[in-house]
Amino acid sequence: MPERTEHALLYIKYVDEALAKQGVAAVEGAISGISLRILARALPDGRTSVAVSLYRRVHRMRASGKAFHYWTSEKLTSMARTKKDLVVLRHIDRRTGKSITRHVFSETVVESWIHQLSGTLLSWLHSNPQARRLEGPEPEGVGNAVDQAIAAIRDHIGELPAWNARFPLLKDDWQDRRPASAYLPYLDAHDPAQVAKNVFGVRAYRRPLAREVERLDISTLSWFALFRGLVPVDWLIDAMRTTKTANGHSLTCQPSLTSLQRRRIRSILRRTPQPVLRRILKEPVHQAWRTLADAADCTAHRLAVTRDLDLLPDIIAARGQRRVRSSRDLEHLVRGLPAIERWHDPRGRAAQRVIQWEIYALREMKHYNREIRLLPEGTAQVADWDLWKDEAFRVPALGLIENRRRELMAARDRERYEREEARRLDRIARHAQRHQWALQTAALLDGREAAPGLSLVVARDAETLSRWGATLNNCIGGYAGELELDVFAAVCEADGRVRLNLQITQAHGVEQILGKNNRDAVRELGQAAQQVVDGLCAMNVSFHSDALGMDGLRLPQKTH
């Protein structure tokens, strides 16, 4: 790597120490210093670059409660002369990571960005009159120092190129409307043939191609340049001929693509088969332009999730080339590719891991201090942050909390087991009581006369319940699990014909008294149903207040 030499054209640095001595709550997020630096860098090949940066000293608070400060760059701007004898101005926003690059010419005012940064510095000095100077002039001399630095920049960079001299085929107003990648093919070109050779290559040059380059505007030409080397040049000529123009400009009216979008679109097109590319070329330029720009946006990000474009050829082959009929289909395939996380800031990741560890450790320390309050006095020592950072103390403390947690879990498991065991024994006792009651009630009712010509029969097994359910077409057969806990009886005629089914429980007495197809007892037996009810009451059998099948029947009044 060639050696670089650099020297400072301007270095201004002010700090406000009074702000750093305030309380932690007041310091959090405060700006206690500002710095403006202009460096000139010269490479052995004779090119020169100038970098201008504005830094702020920011105060923050760690999870442990300790305050710290650091210098962070707010804006970075550089100006350099390229190998093609052009001058490039680049702005980098460190907070968003976005970079804006453009060429500057003699018709452009380029000193405004330096005056803007110096104005930010003077504004901070006006708001903090107690600031102390570390480097550079006094506040009243900052303006003169900046003007001298601008004059030095002009000496290092040299004269700015003239737009009309370097781009004779373009108009004066184009340099601020298009990115540099769009108009660079026109650099020092005096005829459309040279532009066509710069864009598509000397071997791909055709006279019809030069005519189309002369007819189309820069944006449309840059769109077709993305297909260079991927499709036959005759396809490009046919597609360019179908693009309509008016007054020397195309009718697409599409916005300019950024350099990142152009690179990612090119990556997508390189992985796409030629038949699909031919279909895309047949689409209107503005439609395919916007669609692939959307696809590039979901794959191109400097710090976030991107897509694995290497899988795109296999995905297209699996789907079938004939089914990818437009740029919209291609965009859907790109969006469906697996995601990849790419982080290009290892220093930021390391700082983030440290902060996350401190937050987690502070949470552990607070939990430890809460838990030891429940222990007998003198069992454990209360921890502060300095003590907690000591691994010799932290590891046994975490072991103590873990043992405490296991003891509590064991105690909770033991209590839950005891509760479940008590419920099980209670359930067994209640079932035994219900079973005893069911046996006594069944012995009392079985074979007794319910009414003249009608008798009660108690079911002893599930087969009997199933037979009764089939006879009366009801669901009594599904109560087999409640046998010997509840009493299931039938009102039968002398010949054994079943007329009614009854369910009698210990808690509520008779809950159901239904005939065939779950008809009410009155509809099944008529007046004899009331005699059955009276007979059951005479045998001290109670009835539920909402018992099924009791419509039209009345319970006898109890005598005291």
Coordinates of C-alpha atoms in Angstrom, one line a residue:
M1 CA 0.0 0.0 0.0
P2 CA 1.5 3.4 -1.0
E3 CA 2.6 5.6 1.9
R4 CA 0.5 8.6 2.6
T5 CA 1.7 11.9 4.1
E6 CA -0.7 14.2 5.8
H7 CA -0.6 17.5 7.7
A8 CA -3.2 19.6 9.5
L9 CA -4.5 22.7 7.7
L10 CA -6.7 23.6 10.7
Y11 CA -7.3 22.0 14.1
I12 CA -9.8 23.6 16.6
K13 CA -10.7 21.9 19.9
Y14 CA -12.7 23.3 22.8
V15 CA -14.0 21.5 26.0
D16 CA -16.2 22.5 28.8
E17 CA -14.9 20.8 32.0
A18 CA -17.5 22.3 34.2
L19 CA -20.2 20.3 32.5
A20 CA -18.3 17.0 33.1
K21 CA -18.2 17.7 36.9
Q22 CA -22.0 17.8 37.2
G23 CA -24.1 15.0 38.5
V24 CA -24.5 11.8 36.5
A25 CA -28.2 12.5 35.6
A26 CA -27.2 15.9 34.1
V27 CA -24.2 14.5 32.2
E28 CA -26.1 11.7 30.4
G29 CA -26.1 12.6 26.7
A30 CA -24.5 16.1 27.2
I31 CA -22.0 17.5 24.8
S32 CA -18.9 18.8 26.6
G33 CA -16.5 19.4 23.8
I34 CA -16.3 20.1 20.0
S35 CA -13.5 19.8 17.5
L36 CA -13.0 20.8 13.9
R37 CA -10.1 19.3 11.9
I38 CA -9.0 19.8 8.3
L39 CA -6.3 17.4 7.1
A40 CA -4.4 17.5 3.7
R41 CA -3.2 14.1 2.5
A42 CA -0.8 13.6 -0.4
L43 CA -0.1 10.3 -2.1
P44 CA 3.1 9.4 -4.0
D45 CA 1.2 9.4 -7.3
G46 CA 0.7 13.2 -6.9
R47 CA -3.0 13.1 -6.1
T48 CA -4.2 15.1 -3.1
S49 CA -7.2 14.8 -0.8
V50 CA -8.5 17.0 1.9
A51 CA -10.6 15.6 4.8
V52 CA -12.8 17.8 7.0
S53 CA -14.4 16.3 10.2
L54 CA -16.5 17.6 13.1
Y55 CA -16.2 15.8 16.4
R56 CA -18.2 16.1 19.6
R57 CA -17.4 14.9 23.1
V58 CA -20.4 13.0 24.4
H59 CA -21.0 11.9 28.1
R60 CA -22.8 8.7 28.8
M61 CA -23.6 6.5 31.8
R62 CA -22.8 2.8 32.0
A63 CA -25.2 0.2 33.5
S64 CA -23.0 0.2 36.6
G65 CA -23.9 3.9 37.2
K66 CA -20.4 5.2 36.3
A67 CA -20.2 8.1 33.8
F68 CA -17.7 8.1 30.8
H69 CA -17.1 10.2 27.7
Y70 CA -15.9 9.6 24.2
W71 CA -15.3 11.6 21.0
T72 CA -17.6 10.8 18.1
S73 CA -17.6 12.2 14.6
E74 CA -20.8 13.8 13.5
K75 CA -19.9 14.5 9.9
L76 CA -17.0 13.5 7.7
T77 CA -16.4 15.3 4.4
S78 CA -13.6 14.8 2.0
M79 CA -12.5 16.3 -1.4
A80 CA -10.0 14.6 -3.7
R81 CA -8.7 14.7 -7.2
T82 CA -9.2 11.5 -9.2
K83 CA -6.9 9.9 -11.8
K84 CA -9.2 11.3 -14.5
D85 CA -8.4 14.8 -13.2
L86 CA -11.9 15.3 -11.8
V87 CA -12.6 16.5 -8.2
V88 CA -14.9 14.4 -6.0
L89 CA -16.7 15.7 -2.9
R90 CA -17.9 13.0 -0.5
H91 CA -20.2 13.4 2.6
I92 CA -20.5 10.7 5.2
D93 CA -23.1 10.7 7.9
R94 CA -21.7 8.5 10.7
R95 CA -25.0 8.2 12.5
T96 CA -26.9 6.7 9.5
G97 CA -23.9 5.3 7.6
K98 CA -25.1 7.0 4.4
S99 CA -22.5 8.3 2.0
I100 CA -23.2 10.9 -0.8
T101 CA -20.5 11.4 -3.5
R102 CA -20.6 13.9 -6.3
H103 CA -18.2 15.6 -8.7
V104 CA -17.7 19.3 -8.4
F105 CA -16.8 21.7 -11.1
S106 CA -15.7 25.3 -11.5
E107 CA -19.4 26.4 -11.7
T108 CA -20.1 24.8 -8.2
V109 CA -19.7 26.6 -4.9
V110 CA -17.9 24.1 -2.7
E111 CA -16.9 26.2 0.4
S112 CA -20.4 26.1 1.9
W113 CA -19.9 22.7 3.6
I114 CA -16.8 24.0 5.4
H115 CA -18.6 27.2 6.6
Q116 CA -21.6 25.0 7.7
L117 CA -19.3 22.9 10.0
S118 CA -17.5 26.0 11.3
G119 CA -21.0 27.6 12.0
T120 CA -21.9 24.5 14.1
L121 CA -18.7 25.0 16.1
L122 CA -19.3 28.7 16.7
S123 CA -22.9 28.0 17.7
W124 CA -21.7 25.5 20.4
L125 CA -19.1 28.0 21.6
H126 CA -21.8 30.7 21.9
S127 CA -24.0 28.3 24.0
N128 CA -21.0 27.3 26.2
P129 CA -19.1 30.5 27.1
Q130 CA -17.1 28.6 29.8
A131 CA -15.5 26.3 27.2
R132 CA -11.7 26.1 27.4
R133 CA -9.5 26.2 24.3
L134 CA -7.2 23.2 23.8
E135 CA -6.2 23.7 20.2
G136 CA -6.7 26.4 17.6
P137 CA -7.5 30.1 17.7
E138 CA -9.8 32.0 20.1
P139 CA -13.5 32.1 19.2
E140 CA -13.3 35.5 17.6
G141 CA -10.5 34.2 15.3
V142 CA -12.3 31.0 14.1
G143 CA -13.7 32.7 11.0
N144 CA -10.3 34.0 9.7
A145 CA -8.7 30.6 10.4
V146 CA -11.4 28.8 8.3
D147 CA -10.9 31.3 5.4
Q148 CA -7.2 30.6 5.5
A149 CA -7.9 26.8 5.5
I150 CA -10.2 27.2 2.5
A151 CA -7.4 29.1 0.6
A152 CA -5.0 26.3 1.5
I153 CA -7.5 23.7 0.2
R154 CA -7.6 25.5 -3.1
D155 CA -3.9 25.4 -3.3
H156 CA -3.7 21.6 -2.6
I157 CA -6.7 20.6 -4.8
G158 CA -5.9 23.0 -7.6
E159 CA -8.3 24.4 -10.2
L160 CA -11.7 22.7 -10.5
P161 CA -12.4 21.2 -13.9
A162 CA -14.8 23.0 -16.3
W163 CA -18.0 21.1 -17.0
N164 CA -18.3 22.3 -20.6
A165 CA -14.7 21.4 -21.4
R166 CA -14.8 17.9 -20.0
F167 CA -18.4 17.1 -21.1
P168 CA -19.0 18.8 -24.4
L169 CA -22.0 16.7 -25.3
L170 CA -24.0 17.5 -22.2
K171 CA -25.8 20.7 -21.1
D172 CA -24.7 22.8 -18.2
D173 CA -27.5 21.8 -15.9
W174 CA -26.9 18.1 -15.9
Q175 CA -24.1 17.7 -13.4
D176 CA -26.4 18.3 -10.4
R177 CA -29.3 16.2 -11.6
R178 CA -27.6 12.8 -12.2
P179 CA -25.1 10.7 -10.2
A180 CA -21.5 10.6 -11.4
S181 CA -21.9 7.0 -12.7
A182 CA -24.5 8.2 -15.2
Y183 CA -22.5 11.0 -17.0
L184 CA -18.9 9.6 -16.7
P185 CA -19.2 7.8 -20.1
Y186 CA -19.5 11.2 -21.6
L187 CA -16.2 12.3 -20.2
D188 CA -14.0 13.9 -23.0
A189 CA -16.3 12.3 -25.6
H190 CA -17.0 14.5 -28.7
D191 CA -19.4 12.2 -30.5
P192 CA -22.1 9.6 -29.6
A193 CA -19.9 6.8 -31.0
Q194 CA -17.3 7.3 -28.4
V195 CA -20.1 7.3 -25.7
A196 CA -21.4 4.0 -27.0
K197 CA -17.9 2.5 -26.9
N198 CA -17.5 3.7 -23.3
V199 CA -20.8 2.3 -22.2
F200 CA -21.0 -1.0 -24.1
G201 CA -17.4 -1.7 -25.0
V202 CA -15.5 -1.4 -28.2
R203 CA -16.2 -4.9 -29.4
A204 CA -20.0 -4.4 -28.9
Y205 CA -20.1 -1.1 -30.9
R206 CA -22.6 -0.8 -33.7
R207 CA -23.6 2.2 -35.7
P208 CA -27.3 1.7 -34.8
L209 CA -26.2 1.6 -31.2
A210 CA -24.5 5.0 -31.5
R211 CA -27.7 6.5 -33.0
E212 CA -29.8 5.2 -30.1
V213 CA -27.2 6.6 -27.6
E214 CA -27.6 10.0 -29.2
R215 CA -31.4 9.8 -29.1
L216 CA -31.8 8.6 -25.5
D217 CA -31.1 10.5 -22.3
I218 CA -28.6 9.7 -19.6
S219 CA -30.9 7.8 -17.3
T220 CA -32.3 5.5 -19.9
L221 CA -28.8 4.9 -21.3
S222 CA -27.5 3.9 -17.8
W223 CA -30.4 1.4 -17.5
F224 CA -29.4 -0.4 -20.7
A225 CA -25.8 -0.3 -19.6
L226 CA -26.6 -2.6 -16.8
F227 CA -27.2 -5.4 -19.4
R228 CA -23.7 -5.0 -20.9
G229 CA -22.1 -8.3 -21.6
L230 CA -25.1 -10.3 -20.4
V231 CA -27.2 -10.3 -23.6
P232 CA -26.4 -9.9 -27.3
V233 CA -26.0 -6.3 -28.4
D234 CA -28.7 -6.7 -31.0
W235 CA -31.2 -7.3 -28.2
L236 CA -30.1 -4.0 -26.6
I237 CA -30.5 -2.2 -29.9
D238 CA -34.0 -3.6 -30.4
A239 CA -35.0 -2.6 -26.8
M240 CA -33.6 0.9 -27.1
R241 CA -35.5 1.4 -30.4
T242 CA -38.8 0.6 -28.7
T243 CA -38.2 3.3 -26.0
K244 CA -40.1 6.4 -27.0
T245 CA -38.7 9.9 -26.7
A246 CA -39.9 13.4 -26.8
N247 CA -37.8 16.5 -27.3
G248 CA -34.6 14.6 -27.0
H249 CA -35.5 12.9 -23.7
S250 CA -37.1 9.6 -22.9
L251 CA -40.6 9.4 -21.5
T252 CA -39.7 7.2 -18.6
C253 CA -39.3 9.9 -16.0
Q254 CA -37.6 7.4 -13.6
P255 CA -35.5 8.6 -10.7
S256 CA -31.7 8.1 -10.8
L257 CA -30.3 4.9 -9.3
T258 CA -27.8 5.1 -6.6
S259 CA -24.4 3.4 -7.0
L260 CA -25.4 0.7 -4.5
Q261 CA -28.7 0.0 -6.3
R262 CA -26.8 -0.2 -9.6
R263 CA -24.3 -2.8 -8.2
R264 CA -27.0 -4.9 -6.7
I265 CA -29.2 -4.8 -9.9
R266 CA -26.2 -5.9 -11.8
S267 CA -25.6 -8.7 -9.4
I268 CA -29.2 -9.9 -9.9
L269 CA -29.0 -9.7 -13.7
R270 CA -25.7 -11.6 -13.8
R271 CA -27.4 -14.5 -12.1
T272 CA -30.5 -14.4 -14.3
P273 CA -30.7 -16.6 -17.5
Q274 CA -30.8 -14.8 -20.9
P275 CA -34.4 -15.8 -21.8
V276 CA -35.6 -14.0 -18.7
L277 CA -33.4 -11.0 -19.4
R278 CA -34.9 -10.8 -22.9
R279 CA -38.4 -10.6 -21.4
I280 CA -37.3 -7.9 -19.0
L281 CA -35.9 -5.9 -21.9
K282 CA -39.2 -6.1 -23.7
E283 CA -41.0 -4.4 -20.7
P284 CA -41.4 -0.6 -20.5
V285 CA -38.2 0.9 -19.1
H286 CA -39.9 2.7 -16.2
Q287 CA -41.7 -0.5 -15.1
A288 CA -38.6 -2.8 -15.1
W289 CA -36.5 0.1 -13.6
R290 CA -38.7 0.6 -10.6
T291 CA -39.3 -3.2 -10.0
L292 CA -35.6 -4.1 -10.0
A293 CA -34.8 -1.0 -7.9
D294 CA -37.2 -2.4 -5.3
A295 CA -35.5 -5.8 -5.5
A296 CA -32.1 -4.1 -5.1
D297 CA -33.3 -2.2 -2.0
C298 CA -34.2 -5.5 -0.2
T299 CA -30.8 -7.0 -1.0
A300 CA -28.5 -4.0 -0.5
H301 CA -27.9 -2.6 2.9
R302 CA -24.6 -1.8 4.5
L303 CA -25.4 -2.9 8.1
A304 CA -28.6 -4.9 8.0
V305 CA -30.1 -8.1 6.5
T306 CA -29.4 -8.9 2.9
R307 CA -30.3 -11.8 0.6
D308 CA -28.3 -14.8 -0.6
L309 CA -28.2 -14.0 -4.3
D310 CA -26.0 -17.0 -5.0
L311 CA -29.1 -19.2 -4.7
L312 CA -31.0 -17.2 -7.3
P313 CA -29.9 -19.4 -10.4
D314 CA -31.0 -22.6 -8.5
I315 CA -34.3 -21.0 -7.5
I316 CA -35.0 -19.9 -11.1
A317 CA -34.1 -23.4 -12.4
A318 CA -36.4 -25.0 -9.9
R319 CA -39.3 -22.7 -10.7
G320 CA -38.7 -22.9 -14.5
Q321 CA -37.4 -20.2 -16.8
R322 CA -40.7 -20.0 -18.6
R323 CA -42.6 -19.2 -15.4
V324 CA -40.4 -16.1 -14.7
R325 CA -42.2 -14.0 -17.2
S326 CA -41.5 -10.4 -16.0
S327 CA -39.3 -8.3 -13.7
R328 CA -42.1 -8.6 -11.1
D329 CA -41.7 -12.4 -11.0
L330 CA -37.9 -11.9 -10.6
E331 CA -38.4 -9.5 -7.8
H332 CA -40.7 -12.0 -5.9
L333 CA -38.0 -14.6 -6.2
V334 CA -35.3 -12.3 -4.9
R335 CA -37.5 -11.3 -1.9
G336 CA -38.0 -15.0 -1.1
L337 CA -34.3 -15.7 -0.9
P338 CA -32.9 -16.6 2.5
A339 CA -31.6 -13.7 4.6
I340 CA -28.0 -13.1 5.6
E341 CA -26.9 -10.8 8.4
R342 CA -23.8 -8.8 7.6
W343 CA -22.3 -6.5 10.1
H344 CA -19.3 -4.4 9.0
D345 CA -18.6 -2.6 12.3
P346 CA -16.7 -5.0 14.6
R347 CA -15.8 -2.2 17.0
G348 CA -19.4 -1.3 17.4
R349 CA -20.3 -4.9 18.0
A350 CA -17.7 -5.3 20.7
A351 CA -18.9 -2.2 22.5
Q352 CA -22.5 -3.4 22.2
R353 CA -21.5 -6.8 23.7
V354 CA -19.7 -5.0 26.6
I355 CA -22.8 -2.9 27.3
Q356 CA -25.1 -5.8 27.1
W357 CA -22.9 -7.8 29.5
E358 CA -22.9 -4.9 32.0
I359 CA -26.7 -4.6 31.8
Y360 CA -27.1 -8.4 32.4
A361 CA -24.5 -8.4 35.2
L362 CA -26.3 -5.4 36.9
R363 CA -29.6 -7.3 36.7
E364 CA -28.0 -10.4 38.3
M365 CA -26.5 -8.3 41.1
K366 CA -29.8 -6.7 41.9
H367 CA -31.5 -10.1 41.9
Y368 CA -28.8 -11.4 44.2
N369 CA -29.2 -8.6 46.7
R370 CA -33.0 -9.1 46.7
E371 CA -32.6 -12.8 47.4
I372 CA -30.1 -12.6 50.2
R373 CA -32.5 -10.4 52.2
L374 CA -34.7 -13.5 52.6
L375 CA -31.8 -15.5 54.1
P376 CA -30.7 -15.5 57.7
E377 CA -28.6 -12.5 58.6
G378 CA -24.9 -13.0 58.0
T379 CA -25.4 -15.8 55.5
A380 CA -24.3 -13.7 52.5
Q381 CA -22.7 -10.3 51.8
V382 CA -24.5 -7.5 50.0
A383 CA -22.8 -6.8 46.7
D384 CA -21.9 -3.5 45.0
W385 CA -20.7 -3.1 41.4
D386 CA -17.0 -3.2 42.2
L387 CA -17.4 -6.3 44.3
W388 CA -19.7 -7.9 41.7
K389 CA -17.1 -7.5 38.9
D390 CA -14.7 -9.7 40.9
E391 CA -15.2 -13.2 39.5
A392 CA -14.0 -14.7 42.8
F393 CA -17.0 -13.2 44.5
R394 CA -19.5 -13.4 41.6
V395 CA -19.2 -17.1 40.9
P396 CA -19.9 -18.3 44.5
A397 CA -22.7 -15.7 44.8
L398 CA -24.4 -17.0 41.7
G399 CA -23.9 -20.6 43.0
L400 CA -25.6 -19.5 46.3
I401 CA -28.6 -18.0 44.3
E402 CA -28.8 -21.2 42.2
N403 CA -28.9 -23.4 45.3
R404 CA -31.5 -21.1 46.8
R405 CA -33.6 -21.4 43.6
R406 CA -33.3 -25.2 43.6
E407 CA -34.4 -25.4 47.3
L408 CA -37.4 -23.2 46.6
M409 CA -38.3 -25.3 43.5
A410 CA -38.0 -28.5 45.6
A411 CA -40.2 -26.9 48.3
R412 CA -42.7 -25.9 45.7
D413 CA -42.7 -29.3 44.2
R414 CA -43.1 -30.9 47.6
E415 CA -46.1 -28.6 48.4
R416 CA -47.7 -29.3 45.0
Y417 CA -47.3 -33.1 45.6
E418 CA -48.8 -32.8 49.0
R419 CA -51.8 -30.8 47.6
E420 CA -52.3 -33.3 44.8
E421 CA -52.1 -36.2 47.2
A422 CA -54.6 -34.6 49.6
R423 CA -57.0 -34.0 46.7
R424 CA -56.5 -37.6 45.5
L425 CA -57.3 -39.0 49.0
D426 CA -60.3 -36.6 49.3
R427 CA -61.6 -37.8 45.9
I428 CA -61.2 -41.4 46.9
A429 CA -63.0 -40.8 50.2
R430 CA -65.9 -39.0 48.4
H431 CA -66.1 -41.8 45.8
A432 CA -66.2 -44.4 48.6
Q433 CA -69.0 -42.4 50.3
R434 CA -70.9 -42.1 47.0
H435 CA -70.4 -45.8 46.3
Q436 CA -71.7 -46.8 49.7
W437 CA -74.7 -44.5 49.2
A438 CA -75.3 -45.9 45.7
L439 CA -75.3 -49.5 47.1
Q440 CA -77.8 -48.7 49.8
T441 CA -80.1 -46.7 47.5
A442 CA -80.0 -49.5 44.9
A443 CA -80.9 -52.1 47.5
L444 CA -83.7 -49.9 48.6
L445 CA -85.2 -49.3 45.1
D446 CA -84.5 -52.5 43.2
G447 CA -87.7 -54.4 42.7
R448 CA -90.0 -51.9 44.5
E449 CA -93.4 -51.0 43.1
A450 CA -93.4 -47.5 41.7
A451 CA -97.1 -47.5 40.7
P452 CA -99.8 -50.1 40.0
G453 CA -98.4 -52.3 37.3
L454 CA -95.0 -50.6 37.3
S455 CA -91.8 -51.6 39.2
L456 CA -88.3 -50.2 39.6
V457 CA -85.3 -52.1 38.2
V458 CA -81.7 -50.9 39.1
A459 CA -78.9 -51.3 36.6
R460 CA -75.9 -53.3 37.9
D461 CA -73.6 -53.3 34.8
A462 CA -72.9 -51.4 31.7
E463 CA -74.6 -53.9 29.4
T464 CA -77.9 -53.2 31.1
L465 CA -77.5 -49.4 30.5
S466 CA -76.6 -50.1 26.9
R467 CA -79.7 -52.2 26.4
W468 CA -81.9 -49.6 28.0
G469 CA -80.4 -46.9 25.8
A470 CA -81.1 -48.9 22.7
T471 CA -84.7 -49.6 23.8
L472 CA -85.6 -46.0 24.6
N473 CA -83.3 -44.4 22.0
N474 CA -81.5 -42.2 24.5
C475 CA -77.9 -41.7 25.9
I476 CA -78.1 -43.6 29.2
G477 CA -75.6 -46.1 27.9
G478 CA -72.9 -43.3 28.0
Y479 CA -73.2 -43.1 31.8
A480 CA -71.4 -46.5 32.4
G481 CA -68.5 -44.7 34.1
E482 CA -70.9 -43.5 36.9
L483 CA -72.2 -46.9 37.8
E484 CA -72.1 -47.6 41.5
L485 CA -71.5 -43.9 42.2
D486 CA -75.0 -42.8 41.0
V487 CA -78.1 -44.9 40.8
F488 CA -79.6 -45.7 37.3
A489 CA -83.0 -47.2 37.4
A490 CA -85.8 -48.1 35.0
V491 CA -89.6 -48.0 35.4
C492 CA -90.7 -51.3 33.8
E493 CA -94.1 -53.0 33.2
A494 CA -94.9 -56.5 34.4
D495 CA -93.7 -58.1 31.2
G496 CA -90.2 -56.3 31.6
R497 CA -90.9 -53.6 29.0
V498 CA -88.9 -50.4 29.9
R499 CA -90.9 -47.2 30.0
L500 CA -88.8 -44.6 31.9
N501 CA -85.1 -44.2 32.8
L502 CA -84.0 -42.4 36.0
Q503 CA -80.6 -41.0 37.1
I504 CA -80.4 -40.5 40.8
T505 CA -77.4 -38.7 42.4
Q506 CA -76.4 -38.3 46.1
A507 CA -76.1 -34.5 45.8
H508 CA -79.4 -33.7 43.9
G509 CA -81.6 -36.8 43.9
V510 CA -83.4 -37.5 40.6
E511 CA -81.8 -35.5 37.8
Q512 CA -83.4 -37.2 34.9
I513 CA -86.7 -39.1 34.4
L514 CA -87.2 -39.5 30.7
G515 CA -89.0 -41.9 28.3
K516 CA -88.5 -43.0 24.8
N517 CA -86.6 -40.4 22.7
N518 CA -86.1 -38.3 25.9
R519 CA -89.8 -37.5 26.2
D520 CA -91.2 -36.2 29.4
A521 CA -92.6 -38.7 31.9
V522 CA -96.2 -37.4 31.5
R523 CA -96.0 -37.9 27.7
E524 CA -94.7 -41.4 28.2
L525 CA -97.0 -42.7 31.0
G526 CA -99.7 -40.1 31.4
Q527 CA -101.3 -40.0 34.9
A528 CA -99.2 -43.0 36.0
A529 CA -96.1 -40.7 35.9
Q530 CA -97.4 -38.7 38.9
Q531 CA -97.9 -42.0 40.8
V532 CA -94.3 -42.9 40.0
V533 CA -93.1 -39.6 41.4
D534 CA -95.3 -39.9 44.5
G535 CA -93.9 -43.5 45.1
L536 CA -90.3 -42.3 44.8
C537 CA -91.0 -39.5 47.3
A538 CA -92.5 -42.0 49.6
M539 CA -89.2 -43.9 49.5
N540 CA -87.4 -40.7 50.6
V541 CA -85.9 -40.1 47.1
S542 CA -85.5 -36.3 46.5
F543 CA -85.8 -34.5 43.1
H544 CA -83.6 -31.8 41.6
S545 CA -85.3 -28.5 41.1
D546 CA -84.4 -28.5 37.4
A547 CA -84.7 -32.3 36.8
L548 CA -85.3 -33.2 33.2
G549 CA -88.7 -34.8 32.3
M550 CA -90.7 -33.2 35.1
D551 CA -92.9 -31.0 33.0
G552 CA -96.6 -31.4 34.1
L553 CA -95.6 -33.2 37.4
R554 CA -95.7 -31.9 40.9
L555 CA -93.8 -32.9 44.0
P556 CA -95.9 -33.8 47.1
Q557 CA -95.8 -31.3 50.0
K558 CA -93.6 -32.4 52.9
T559 CA -95.4 -32.6 56.3
H560 CA -93.6 -31.4 59.3

